[in-house]
Short mmCIF file of C-alpha atoms in Angstrom, two decimals:
data_model
loop_
_atom_site.label_atom_id
_atom_site.label_comp_id
_atom_site.label_asym_id
_atom_site.label_seq_id
_atom_site.Cartn_x
_atom_site.Cartn_y
_atom_site.Cartn_z
CA MET A 52 0.00 0.00 0.00
CA PRO A 53 1.44 3.42 -0.86
CA THR A 54 2.28 5.89 1.87
CA ASP A 55 -0.34 8.49 2.77
CA ALA A 56 1.58 11.31 1.07
CA ALA A 57 1.93 9.27 -2.11
CA LEU A 58 -1.75 8.38 -1.92
CA LEU A 59 -2.68 12.08 -1.69
CA ALA A 60 -0.64 12.74 -4.82
CA GLU A 61 -3.03 10.48 -6.73
CA VAL A 62 -6.11 12.34 -5.47
CA PRO A 63 -7.20 15.12 -7.90
CA PHE A 64 -8.27 17.30 -4.98
CA PHE A 65 -4.66 17.42 -3.71
CA SER A 66 -2.77 16.72 -6.94
CA LEU A 67 -1.59 20.33 -7.36
CA LEU A 68 0.08 20.43 -3.93
CA ASP A 69 3.84 19.99 -3.83
CA GLU A 70 5.49 17.05 -2.04
CA GLN A 71 6.20 18.97 1.16
CA GLU A 72 2.62 20.24 1.39
CA ARG A 73 1.23 16.75 0.91
CA ALA A 74 3.65 15.32 3.47
CA ASP A 75 2.64 17.94 6.05
CA LEU A 76 -1.03 17.30 5.39
CA ALA A 77 -0.62 13.53 5.65
CA THR A 78 0.79 13.81 9.19
CA GLN A 79 -2.44 15.50 10.36
CA LEU A 80 -4.93 13.00 8.99
CA ASP A 81 -6.86 10.40 10.95
CA ILE A 82 -7.39 6.85 9.73
CA VAL A 83 -10.97 5.58 9.97
CA HIS A 84 -12.58 2.20 9.26
CA PHE A 85 -16.10 1.34 8.10
CA PRO A 86 -17.55 -2.17 7.70
CA ALA A 87 -19.28 -3.32 4.53
CA GLY A 88 -22.93 -2.25 4.45
CA HIS A 89 -22.33 0.83 6.59
CA THR A 90 -23.90 4.05 5.32
CA MET A 91 -21.32 6.79 5.69
CA TRP A 92 -23.97 9.45 5.07
CA LYS A 93 -27.12 10.18 3.10
CA ALA A 94 -27.93 13.06 0.79
CA GLY A 95 -28.97 16.03 2.89
CA ASP A 96 -26.97 15.01 5.97
CA PRO A 97 -24.62 17.61 7.48
CA GLY A 98 -21.03 17.35 6.27
CA GLY A 99 -17.63 18.92 6.76
CA GLU A 100 -15.23 16.06 6.10
CA LEU A 101 -13.54 14.49 3.10
CA PHE A 102 -12.42 10.85 2.97
CA VAL A 103 -9.56 9.49 0.87
CA ILE A 104 -9.88 5.74 0.45
CA ARG A 105 -6.85 3.60 1.33
CA SER A 106 -8.57 0.23 0.88
CA GLY A 107 -12.02 -1.14 0.21
CA GLU A 108 -14.86 0.33 -1.84
CA ALA A 109 -17.78 2.71 -1.37
CA GLU A 110 -20.73 3.40 -3.63
CA VAL A 111 -21.84 6.99 -4.27
CA TYR A 112 -25.45 7.29 -5.37
CA PHE A 113 -28.58 9.42 -5.39
CA LYS A 114 -32.23 9.03 -6.37
CA ASN A 115 -33.32 10.56 -9.66
CA ASP A 116 -36.60 12.31 -10.52
CA THR A 117 -38.49 9.02 -10.61
CA GLY A 118 -37.06 7.75 -7.32
CA GLU A 119 -34.72 5.32 -9.07
CA ARG A 120 -31.36 4.70 -7.36
CA ILE A 121 -28.58 6.01 -9.61
CA VAL A 122 -24.97 5.05 -8.85
CA LEU A 123 -22.66 7.98 -9.59
CA GLU A 124 -19.43 6.15 -8.99
CA THR A 125 -17.76 3.34 -7.08
CA ALA A 126 -14.93 4.89 -5.06
CA ARG A 127 -11.83 2.73 -4.68
CA ILE A 128 -8.22 3.13 -3.54
CA GLY A 129 -7.06 6.70 -4.22
CA ASP A 130 -10.57 8.06 -4.77
CA PHE A 131 -12.19 10.61 -2.47
CA VAL A 132 -15.71 11.50 -1.39
CA GLY A 133 -17.26 14.43 0.48
CA GLU A 134 -15.20 17.30 -0.94
CA LEU A 135 -18.06 19.80 -1.35
CA SER A 136 -19.20 19.76 2.26
CA LEU A 137 -15.56 19.99 3.34
CA LEU A 138 -15.26 23.38 1.66
CA ASP A 139 -18.60 24.97 2.50
CA LYS A 140 -19.75 22.88 5.50
CA GLY A 141 -23.01 22.36 3.65
CA THR A 142 -25.14 19.25 3.45
CA ARG A 143 -24.16 16.15 1.52
CA THR A 144 -25.22 16.16 -2.13
CA ALA A 145 -25.24 12.35 -2.52
CA SER A 146 -25.39 9.23 -0.37
CA VAL A 147 -22.40 6.95 0.26
CA VAL A 148 -22.59 3.30 1.37
CA VAL A 149 -19.62 1.00 1.99
CA THR A 150 -19.64 -2.06 -0.27
CA GLU A 151 -16.33 -3.57 0.96
CA ASP A 152 -14.65 -3.07 4.35
CA LEU A 153 -13.17 0.37 3.99
CA GLU A 154 -10.16 2.16 5.40
CA ALA A 155 -9.80 5.86 4.65
CA LEU A 156 -7.97 9.04 5.55
CA ARG A 157 -10.28 11.62 7.07
CA VAL A 158 -9.64 15.26 6.16
CA ASP A 159 -11.57 17.96 8.02
CA ARG A 160 -11.53 21.74 7.78
CA ASN A 161 -9.10 22.03 10.68
CA ASP A 162 -6.56 19.94 8.76
CA LEU A 163 -6.83 22.30 5.80
CA GLN A 164 -6.59 25.37 8.01
CA ILE A 165 -3.33 24.11 9.49
CA LEU A 166 -2.00 23.33 6.02
CA PHE A 167 -2.97 26.77 4.69
CA ARG A 168 -1.47 28.47 7.71
CA HIS A 169 1.93 26.93 7.01
CA HIS A 170 1.62 26.88 3.21
CA PRO A 171 -0.64 29.75 2.03
CA ASP A 172 -0.08 28.91 -1.64
CA ALA A 173 -1.67 25.51 -1.06
CA ALA A 174 -5.07 27.22 -0.80
CA LEU A 175 -4.83 28.33 -4.43
CA ASP A 176 -3.82 24.83 -5.50
CA VAL A 177 -6.84 23.29 -3.77
CA LEU A 178 -9.15 25.92 -5.29
CA ALA A 179 -7.75 25.24 -8.75
CA ALA A 180 -8.32 21.50 -8.35
CA MET A 181 -11.84 22.14 -7.11
CA ALA A 182 -12.56 24.46 -10.04
CA ARG A 183 -11.67 21.67 -12.47
CA ARG A 184 -14.18 19.35 -10.81
CA LEU A 185 -16.89 22.03 -10.72
CA ARG A 186 -16.42 22.81 -14.42
CA HIS A 187 -17.08 19.17 -15.24
CA THR A 188 -20.10 19.07 -12.93
CA ALA A 189 -21.51 22.27 -14.42
CA GLU A 190 -21.65 20.60 -17.84
CA LEU A 191 -23.92 17.93 -16.37
CA LEU A 192 -26.30 20.31 -14.63
CA ARG A 193 -27.91 22.26 -17.42
CA HIS A 194 -31.58 21.68 -16.65
CA THR A 195 -33.62 22.09 -13.51
CA ALA A 196 -37.27 21.84 -12.69
CA THR A 197 -37.59 25.58 -12.19
CA ARG A 198 -37.45 26.68 -15.82
CA ASN A 199 -39.25 29.52 -17.49
CA VAL A 200 -41.39 28.10 -20.29
CA ASN A 201 -41.27 31.38 -22.23
CA GLU A 202 -37.46 31.43 -22.14
CA GLU A 203 -37.33 27.76 -23.16
CA VAL A 204 -39.40 28.42 -26.30
CA GLU A 205 -38.75 32.06 -27.24
CA ASP A 206 -35.00 31.66 -27.63
CA LYS A 207 -35.49 29.03 -30.34
CA ARG A 208 -37.86 31.01 -32.60
CA THR A 209 -36.94 31.60 -36.23
CA VAL A 210 -37.72 34.83 -38.09
CA VAL A 211 -40.78 33.22 -39.70
CA GLU A 212 -42.04 31.99 -36.31
CA LYS A 213 -41.58 35.43 -34.77
CA ALA A 214 -43.50 36.96 -37.71
CA ALA A 215 -46.25 34.35 -37.34
CA ASP A 216 -46.60 35.13 -33.63
CA TRP A 217 -46.79 38.86 -34.30
CA ILE A 218 -49.32 38.51 -37.15
CA ALA A 219 -51.49 36.08 -35.16
CA GLU A 220 -51.48 38.44 -32.19
CA PHE A 221 -52.19 41.53 -34.34
CA SER A 222 -55.00 39.84 -36.31
CA GLY A 223 -56.85 39.23 -33.07
CA SER A 224 -56.71 42.86 -31.96
CA ILE A 225 -59.31 45.65 -32.10
CA LEU A 226 -56.89 47.73 -34.18
CA PHE A 227 -56.84 45.07 -36.92
CA LEU A 228 -60.64 44.92 -36.91
CA THR A 229 -60.88 48.71 -37.13
CA ILE A 230 -58.42 48.98 -40.02
CA ASN A 231 -60.19 46.25 -42.01
CA SER A 232 -63.60 47.78 -41.34
CA LEU A 233 -62.46 51.20 -42.58
CA ILE A 234 -60.86 49.71 -45.70
CA PHE A 235 -63.97 47.67 -46.54
CA LEU A 236 -66.26 50.66 -45.90
CA PHE A 237 -64.18 52.92 -48.14
CA TRP A 238 -64.01 50.22 -50.84
CA ILE A 239 -67.80 49.69 -50.84
CA VAL A 240 -68.63 53.39 -50.75
CA VAL A 241 -66.30 54.21 -53.65
CA ASN A 242 -67.43 51.28 -55.80
CA SER A 243 -71.12 51.94 -55.09
CA ALA A 244 -70.82 55.36 -56.80
CA LEU A 245 -71.82 57.14 -53.61
CA ILE A 246 -69.03 59.65 -54.20
CA PRO A 247 -69.42 61.09 -57.72
CA SER A 248 -65.92 62.55 -57.79
CA LEU A 249 -64.39 59.07 -57.44
CA SER A 250 -64.72 56.52 -60.21
CA ALA A 251 -65.53 52.91 -59.32
CA PHE A 252 -62.71 50.41 -59.89
CA ASP A 253 -64.50 47.32 -58.49
CA PRO A 254 -68.26 47.66 -59.10
CA TYR A 255 -70.88 45.50 -57.44
CA PRO A 256 -70.72 42.58 -56.65
CA PHE A 257 -67.15 43.61 -55.66
CA GLY A 258 -65.28 40.65 -57.14
CA LEU A 259 -61.85 42.15 -56.46
CA LEU A 260 -62.77 42.78 -52.82
CA THR A 261 -64.01 39.20 -52.48
CA MET A 262 -60.72 37.86 -53.85
CA ALA A 263 -58.66 40.16 -51.58
CA VAL A 264 -60.63 39.09 -48.51
CA SER A 265 -60.24 35.43 -49.45
CA LEU A 266 -56.47 35.80 -49.89
CA GLU A 267 -56.23 37.66 -46.60
CA ALA A 268 -58.17 34.89 -44.84
CA ILE A 269 -55.93 32.17 -46.34
CA ILE A 270 -52.68 33.94 -45.44
CA LEU A 271 -53.88 34.81 -41.94
CA SER A 272 -55.07 31.24 -41.33
CA ILE A 273 -51.61 29.90 -42.21
CA PHE A 274 -49.87 32.27 -39.80
CA VAL A 275 -52.44 31.58 -37.09
CA LEU A 276 -51.93 27.82 -37.50
CA LEU A 277 -48.15 28.29 -37.27
CA SER A 278 -48.59 30.30 -34.10
CA GLN A 279 -51.00 27.72 -32.66
CA ASN A 280 -48.50 24.96 -33.34
CA ARG A 281 -45.88 26.93 -31.46
CA GLN A 282 -48.34 27.50 -28.64
CA ALA A 283 -49.01 23.76 -28.51
CA ALA A 284 -45.25 23.14 -28.28
CA LYS A 285 -45.03 25.74 -25.51
CA ASP A 286 -47.86 24.00 -23.66
CA ARG A 287 -45.98 20.70 -23.91
CA VAL A 288 -42.90 22.34 -22.40
CA ARG A 289 -45.05 23.87 -19.68
CA SER A 290 -46.57 20.46 -18.93
CA ASP A 291 -43.11 18.88 -18.73
CA ILE A 292 -41.93 21.60 -16.35
CA GLU A 293 -45.02 21.25 -14.18
CA TYR A 294 -44.46 17.49 -14.07
CA ASP A 295 -40.82 18.00 -13.04
CA VAL A 296 -41.84 20.44 -10.31
CA ASN A 297 -44.58 18.17 -8.97
CA LEU A 298 -42.33 15.13 -9.06
CA LYS A 299 -39.54 17.03 -7.30
CA ALA A 300 -41.97 18.11 -4.57
CA GLU A 301 -43.22 14.54 -4.21
CA LEU A 302 -39.68 13.22 -3.85
CA GLU A 303 -38.84 15.90 -1.29
CA ILE A 304 -41.85 14.81 0.75
CA ALA A 305 -40.80 11.16 0.45
CA HIS A 306 -37.30 12.11 1.57
CA LEU A 307 -38.72 13.90 4.60
CA HIS A 308 -40.74 10.80 5.43
CA GLU A 309 -37.57 8.72 5.29
CA LYS A 310 -35.80 11.17 7.59
CA VAL A 311 -38.69 11.13 10.08
CA ASP A 312 -38.82 7.33 10.03
CA GLU A 313 -35.08 7.10 10.63
CA LEU A 314 -35.28 9.66 13.44
CA ASN A 315 -38.22 7.82 14.98
CA ALA A 316 -36.36 4.51 14.84
CA GLU A 317 -33.29 6.10 16.41
CA VAL A 318 -35.32 7.70 19.21
CA LEU A 319 -37.15 4.45 19.94
CA GLY A 320 -33.82 2.60 20.00
CA ARG A 321 -32.34 5.05 22.48
CA LEU A 322 -35.46 4.93 24.67
CA ASP A 323 -35.31 1.15 24.68
CA LYS A 324 -31.65 1.30 25.67
CA ILE A 325 -32.42 3.76 28.47
CA GLU A 326 -35.26 1.58 29.77
CA ARG A 327 -33.02 -1.47 29.82
CA MET A 328 -30.32 0.43 31.69
CA MET A 329 -32.84 1.76 34.23
CA ALA A 330 -34.29 -1.73 34.71
CA LYS A 331 -30.78 -3.11 35.18
CA GLY A 332 -29.99 -0.38 37.70
CA GLN A 333 -33.14 -1.07 39.70
CA GLY A 334 -32.43 -4.76 39.68
#
């Protein structure tokens, strides 16, 4: 088995540290052991520690939008888990269960503070290594349940689709009705010889007007149908987003139920232990 300092050199989180920095850090670390089947933590648990595996295996997983268990990775010798909560002391973002008896180096914030106090440049090295990991993660996290349906659809419109939306919206306005009414009234008045100074160019039964109205109706119907198709696509996106939101809320509730059940089981176990100790003391 490699020495702890050599093991840290293989860990991306500490790969940018120099040999002396890794050696100093290795002297501060604790060695911990976990049996197979032990759950190191679950998603949402408080964190603050990173573990570098010396032997054994651990499975990192989470539950997806449908509640299915998704394995992110199987951590083995040289791998590490728990780096995010180490930096921000936030909650765990995934669950970790030991699949083979595991021995690991435990790194907490105090270990890093001591390292940074003696080697200030090491802080930049750790940040650079973390940035690499976050860049990769950012590529995988492009979509969330809280999306704006208008932004999802509007950004993908072509020039024709934008024109169709505008025409469909304008054709359903009072202004459009007023303009058409004035044009038709003027057309009929002029071609009915009600104004002697103006000669008729489309006498009754107004064949040219009939053709113009028919063409207008055909063209408008096409643009309206295009707009309606886009609206139908927008509605599908909206339905997908609403489904994601509802499913996410349902899973959050299920997660809370799991937490409450675990807490209840732990409390009952402790009460049972207390009762047995009190009974033993009375006996």
